[in-house]
Short mmCIF file of C-alpha atoms in Angstrom, two decimals:
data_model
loop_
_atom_site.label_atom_id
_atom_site.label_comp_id
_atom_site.label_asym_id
_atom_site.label_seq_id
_atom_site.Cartn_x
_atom_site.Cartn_y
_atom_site.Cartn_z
CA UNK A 1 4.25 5.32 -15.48
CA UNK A 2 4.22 2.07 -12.80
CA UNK A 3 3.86 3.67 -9.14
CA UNK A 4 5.17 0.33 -7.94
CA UNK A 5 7.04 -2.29 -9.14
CA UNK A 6 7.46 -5.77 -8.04
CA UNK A 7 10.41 -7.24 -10.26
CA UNK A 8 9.92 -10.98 -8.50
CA UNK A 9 6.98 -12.82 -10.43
CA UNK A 10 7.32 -15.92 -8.18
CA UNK A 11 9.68 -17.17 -5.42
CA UNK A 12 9.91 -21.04 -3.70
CA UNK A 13 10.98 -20.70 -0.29
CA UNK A 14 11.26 -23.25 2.06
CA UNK A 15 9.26 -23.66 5.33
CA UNK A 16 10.73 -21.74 8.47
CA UNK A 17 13.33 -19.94 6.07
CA UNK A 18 13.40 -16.44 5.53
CA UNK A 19 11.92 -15.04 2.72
CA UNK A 20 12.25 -11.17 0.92
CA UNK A 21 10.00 -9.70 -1.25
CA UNK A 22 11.22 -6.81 -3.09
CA UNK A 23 9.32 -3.44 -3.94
CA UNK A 24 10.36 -0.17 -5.61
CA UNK A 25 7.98 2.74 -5.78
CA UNK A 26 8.31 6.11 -7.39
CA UNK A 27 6.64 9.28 -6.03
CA UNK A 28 7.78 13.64 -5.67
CA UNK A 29 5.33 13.50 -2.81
CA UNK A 30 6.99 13.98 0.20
CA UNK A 31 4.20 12.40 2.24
CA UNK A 32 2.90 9.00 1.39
CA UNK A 33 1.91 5.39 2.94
CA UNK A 34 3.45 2.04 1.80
CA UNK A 35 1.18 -0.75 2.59
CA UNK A 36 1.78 -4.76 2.10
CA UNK A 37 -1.30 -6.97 1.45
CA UNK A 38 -1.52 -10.84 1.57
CA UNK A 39 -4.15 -12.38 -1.30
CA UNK A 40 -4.64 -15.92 -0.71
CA UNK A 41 -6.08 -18.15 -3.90
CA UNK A 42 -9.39 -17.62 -2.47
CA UNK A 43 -9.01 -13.70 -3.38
CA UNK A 44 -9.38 -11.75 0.17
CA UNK A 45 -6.72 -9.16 0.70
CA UNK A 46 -5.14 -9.24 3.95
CA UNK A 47 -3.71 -5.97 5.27
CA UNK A 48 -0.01 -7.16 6.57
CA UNK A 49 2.04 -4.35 7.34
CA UNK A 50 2.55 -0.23 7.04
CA UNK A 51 5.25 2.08 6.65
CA UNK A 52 4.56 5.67 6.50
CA UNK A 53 7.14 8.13 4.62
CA UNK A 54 8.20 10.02 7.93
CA UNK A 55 8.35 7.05 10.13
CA UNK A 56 11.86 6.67 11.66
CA UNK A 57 11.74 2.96 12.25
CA UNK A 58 11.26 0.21 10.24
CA UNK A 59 7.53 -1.45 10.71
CA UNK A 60 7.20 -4.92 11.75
CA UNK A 61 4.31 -6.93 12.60
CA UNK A 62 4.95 -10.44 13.99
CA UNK A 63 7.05 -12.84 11.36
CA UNK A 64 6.40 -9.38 8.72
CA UNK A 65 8.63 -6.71 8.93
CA UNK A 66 9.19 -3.92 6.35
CA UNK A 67 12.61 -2.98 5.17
CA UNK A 68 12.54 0.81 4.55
CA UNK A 69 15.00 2.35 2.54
CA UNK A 70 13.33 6.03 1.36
CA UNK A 71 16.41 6.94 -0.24
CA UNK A 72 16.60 3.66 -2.71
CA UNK A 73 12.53 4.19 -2.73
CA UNK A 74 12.51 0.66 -1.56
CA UNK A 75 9.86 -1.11 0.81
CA UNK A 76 10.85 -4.73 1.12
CA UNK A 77 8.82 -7.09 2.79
CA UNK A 78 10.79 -9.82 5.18
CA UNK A 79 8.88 -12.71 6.18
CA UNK A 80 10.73 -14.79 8.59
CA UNK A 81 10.32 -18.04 9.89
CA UNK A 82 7.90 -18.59 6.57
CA UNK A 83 4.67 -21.16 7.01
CA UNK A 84 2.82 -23.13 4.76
CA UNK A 85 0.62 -21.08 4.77
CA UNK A 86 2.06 -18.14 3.89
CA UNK A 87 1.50 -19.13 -0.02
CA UNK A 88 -0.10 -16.48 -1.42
CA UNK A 89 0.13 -13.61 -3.45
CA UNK A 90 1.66 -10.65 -2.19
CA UNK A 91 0.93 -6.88 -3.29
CA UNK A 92 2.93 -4.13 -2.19
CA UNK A 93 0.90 -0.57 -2.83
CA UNK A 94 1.23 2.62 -2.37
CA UNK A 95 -1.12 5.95 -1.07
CA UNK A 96 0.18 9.70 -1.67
CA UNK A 97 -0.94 12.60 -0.04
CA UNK A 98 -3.32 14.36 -2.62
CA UNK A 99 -5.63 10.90 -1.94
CA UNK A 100 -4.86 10.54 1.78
CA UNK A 101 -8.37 9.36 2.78
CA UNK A 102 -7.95 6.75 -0.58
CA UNK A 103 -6.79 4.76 -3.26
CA UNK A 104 -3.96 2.42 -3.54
CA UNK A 105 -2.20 1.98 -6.06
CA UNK A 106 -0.73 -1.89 -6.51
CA UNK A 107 2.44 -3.63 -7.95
CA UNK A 108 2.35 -6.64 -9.95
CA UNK A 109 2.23 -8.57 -7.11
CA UNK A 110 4.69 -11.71 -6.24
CA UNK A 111 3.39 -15.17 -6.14
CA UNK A 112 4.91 -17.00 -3.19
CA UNK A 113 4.76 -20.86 -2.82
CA UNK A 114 6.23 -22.50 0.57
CA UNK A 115 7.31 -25.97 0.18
CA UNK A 116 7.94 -28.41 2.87
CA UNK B 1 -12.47 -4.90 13.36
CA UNK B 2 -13.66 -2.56 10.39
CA UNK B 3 -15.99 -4.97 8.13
CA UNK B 4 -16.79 -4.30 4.45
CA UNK B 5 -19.22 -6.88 3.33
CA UNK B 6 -19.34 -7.79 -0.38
CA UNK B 7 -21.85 -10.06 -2.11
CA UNK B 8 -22.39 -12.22 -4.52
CA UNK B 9 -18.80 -13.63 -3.77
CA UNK B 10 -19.27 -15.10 -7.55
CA UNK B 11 -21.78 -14.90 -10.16
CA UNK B 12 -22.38 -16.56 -13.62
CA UNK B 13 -24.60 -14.55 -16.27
CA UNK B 14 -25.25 -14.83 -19.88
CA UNK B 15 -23.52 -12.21 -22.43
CA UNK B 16 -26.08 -9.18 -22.33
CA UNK B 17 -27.22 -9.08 -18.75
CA UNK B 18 -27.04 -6.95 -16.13
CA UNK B 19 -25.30 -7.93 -12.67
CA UNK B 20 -25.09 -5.59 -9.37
CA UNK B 21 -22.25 -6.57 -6.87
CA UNK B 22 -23.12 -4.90 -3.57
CA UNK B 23 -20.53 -3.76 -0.74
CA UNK B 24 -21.41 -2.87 2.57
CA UNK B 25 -19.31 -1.19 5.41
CA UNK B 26 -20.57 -3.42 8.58
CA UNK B 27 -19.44 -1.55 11.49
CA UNK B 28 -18.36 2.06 10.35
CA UNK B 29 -19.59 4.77 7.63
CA UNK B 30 -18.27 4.49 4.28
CA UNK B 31 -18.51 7.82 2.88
CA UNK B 32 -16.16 6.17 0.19
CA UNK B 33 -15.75 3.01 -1.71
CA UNK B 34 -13.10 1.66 -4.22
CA UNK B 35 -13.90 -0.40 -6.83
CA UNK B 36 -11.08 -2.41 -8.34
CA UNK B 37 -10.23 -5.08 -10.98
CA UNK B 38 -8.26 -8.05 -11.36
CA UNK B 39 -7.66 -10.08 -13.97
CA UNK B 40 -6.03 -13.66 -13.29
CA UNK B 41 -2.06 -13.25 -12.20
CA UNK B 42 -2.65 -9.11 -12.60
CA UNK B 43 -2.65 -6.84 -10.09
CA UNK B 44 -5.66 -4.77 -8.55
CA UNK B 45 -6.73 -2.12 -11.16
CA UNK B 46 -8.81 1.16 -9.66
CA UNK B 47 -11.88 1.21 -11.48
CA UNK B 48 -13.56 4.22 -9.65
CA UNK B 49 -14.21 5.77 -6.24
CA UNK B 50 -17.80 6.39 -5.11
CA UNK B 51 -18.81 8.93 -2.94
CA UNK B 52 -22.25 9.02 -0.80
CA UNK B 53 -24.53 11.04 -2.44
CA UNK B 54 -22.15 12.33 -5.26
CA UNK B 55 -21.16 10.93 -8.46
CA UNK B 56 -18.83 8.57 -8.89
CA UNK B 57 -15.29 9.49 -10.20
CA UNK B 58 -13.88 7.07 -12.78
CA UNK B 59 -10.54 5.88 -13.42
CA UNK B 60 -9.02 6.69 -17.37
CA UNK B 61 -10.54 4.34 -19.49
CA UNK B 62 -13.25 2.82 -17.52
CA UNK B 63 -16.74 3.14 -19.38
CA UNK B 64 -18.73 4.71 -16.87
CA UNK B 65 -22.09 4.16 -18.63
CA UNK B 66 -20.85 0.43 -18.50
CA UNK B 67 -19.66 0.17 -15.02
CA UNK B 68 -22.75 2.25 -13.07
CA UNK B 69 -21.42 2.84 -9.36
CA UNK B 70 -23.97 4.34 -6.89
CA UNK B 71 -23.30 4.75 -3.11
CA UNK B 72 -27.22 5.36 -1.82
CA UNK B 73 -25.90 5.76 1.60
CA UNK B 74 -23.28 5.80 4.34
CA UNK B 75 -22.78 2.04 4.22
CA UNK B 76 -23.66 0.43 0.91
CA UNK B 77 -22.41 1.04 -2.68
CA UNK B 78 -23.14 -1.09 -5.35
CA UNK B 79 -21.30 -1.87 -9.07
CA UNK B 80 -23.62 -2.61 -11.65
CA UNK B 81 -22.38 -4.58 -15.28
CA UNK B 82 -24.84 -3.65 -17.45
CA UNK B 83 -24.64 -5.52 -20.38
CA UNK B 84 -22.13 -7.92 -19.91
CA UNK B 85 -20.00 -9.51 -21.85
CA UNK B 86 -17.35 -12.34 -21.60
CA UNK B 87 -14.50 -10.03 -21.61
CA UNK B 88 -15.69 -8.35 -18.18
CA UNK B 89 -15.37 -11.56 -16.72
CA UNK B 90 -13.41 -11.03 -13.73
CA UNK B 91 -12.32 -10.51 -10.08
CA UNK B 92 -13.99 -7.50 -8.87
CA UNK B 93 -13.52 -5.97 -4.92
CA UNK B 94 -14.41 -3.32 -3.10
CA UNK B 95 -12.59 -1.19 -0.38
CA UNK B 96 -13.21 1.68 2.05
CA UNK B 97 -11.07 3.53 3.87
CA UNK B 98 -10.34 2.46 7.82
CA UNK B 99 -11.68 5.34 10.58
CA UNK B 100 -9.06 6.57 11.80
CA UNK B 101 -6.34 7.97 10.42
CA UNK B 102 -4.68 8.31 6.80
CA UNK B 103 -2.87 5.89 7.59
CA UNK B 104 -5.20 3.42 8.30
CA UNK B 105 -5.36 0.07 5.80
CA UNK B 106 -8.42 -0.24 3.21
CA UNK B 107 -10.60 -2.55 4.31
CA UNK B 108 -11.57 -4.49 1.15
CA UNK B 109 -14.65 -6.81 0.71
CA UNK B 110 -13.72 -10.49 -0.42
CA UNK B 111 -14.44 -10.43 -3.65
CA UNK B 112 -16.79 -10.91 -6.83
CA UNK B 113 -16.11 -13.45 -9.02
CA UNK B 114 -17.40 -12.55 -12.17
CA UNK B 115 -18.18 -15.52 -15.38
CA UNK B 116 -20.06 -13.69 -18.49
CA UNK B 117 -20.70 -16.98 -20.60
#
């Protein structure tokens, strides 16, 4: 069963608007990590932001911040103010507790192009 | 920051060969590496996790005999293709878990482009 899902293929946003990329995830574990990675065309993935299942606050990071609902088992990703060079792919993923040391597991990712 | 090295950042070979990809953790221990997949437009796939001086554990479906992992020490693990063939062509990449804590991002290596013509 998909861990994570990423129901946006692609999105056009416009430079300096605001831009949301949705994620759902699906876990029993009460303990678990949400992480939001950045993979340019040249394939590097860029480590963007974190949200951890207890944390109280929303993350944020800069023009990234992480829209945590744990009931709705939503981690959104807000990136304001967007640049051109924020096209890119974007993968949300998820770690659980049994592999706390390890593995993510990845949406589908959602391909973002930023247009002058 | 936490460096993870990975090399050849693409590689062409002819159907039937052999290729290693090597990753290696610059500036910290690695006692364990990820090896994923990614086809164009697809997501990152787990192929297996390597341990130093253990076996490797694979992911369902991944032909271990095909896809030979070894982690020979604290900072270097290496993916072997043996016996490639045009449908492993693609984007392979390593990743090790940050020091720290469990919270920390993988750090992930940038990448092996893989052609099997």
């Amino acid at each position: 069963a998909q861990k994570i899902t990423q129901t946006q293929p692609g999105m056009f946003v416009q430079e300096k608007e605001a831009v949301t990329l949705d994620c759902t995830y699906d876990t029993s574990d009460p303990s678990y990590g949400l992480f939001w990675y950045k993979q340019p065309s040249s394939g590097e993935m860029i480590f963007l932001i974190y949200q951890g299942s207890y944390d109280q606050q929303n993350a944020t990071e800069g023009r990234y911040s992480l829209n945590f609902q744990k009931a709705r088992k939503s981690a959104n990703l807000v990136i304001s103010a967007s640049q051109l060079g924020d096209s890119a792919m974007y993968f949300c993923a998820m770690r659980e507790a049994p592999d706390s040391w390890g593995k993510l597991q990845f949406g589908a990712g959602t391909q973002v192009v930023v247009t002058p | 920051g936490a460096v993870v090295s990975q090399h050849p950042s693409w590689v062409i070979c002819k159907s039937g060969t052999s290729v290693k990809i090597e990753c290696r953790s610059l500036d910290f221990q690695a006692t364990t590496m990820f090896w994923y997949r990614q086809f164009p437009k697809q997501s990152l796939m787990l192929m297996a996790t390597s341990n130093e001086g253990s076996k490797a554990t694979y992911e369902q479906g991944v032909e271990k005999d095909k896809f030979l992992i070894n982690h020979a020490s604290l900072t270097l693990s290496t993916l072997t293709v043996t016996s490639a063939h045009p449908e492993d062509s693609s984007f392979y990449i390593c990743s090790a878990p940050g020091q720290g804590s469990r919270d920390s991002p993988l750090h992930f290596g940038n990448g092996t482009r893989l052609t099997v013509t």
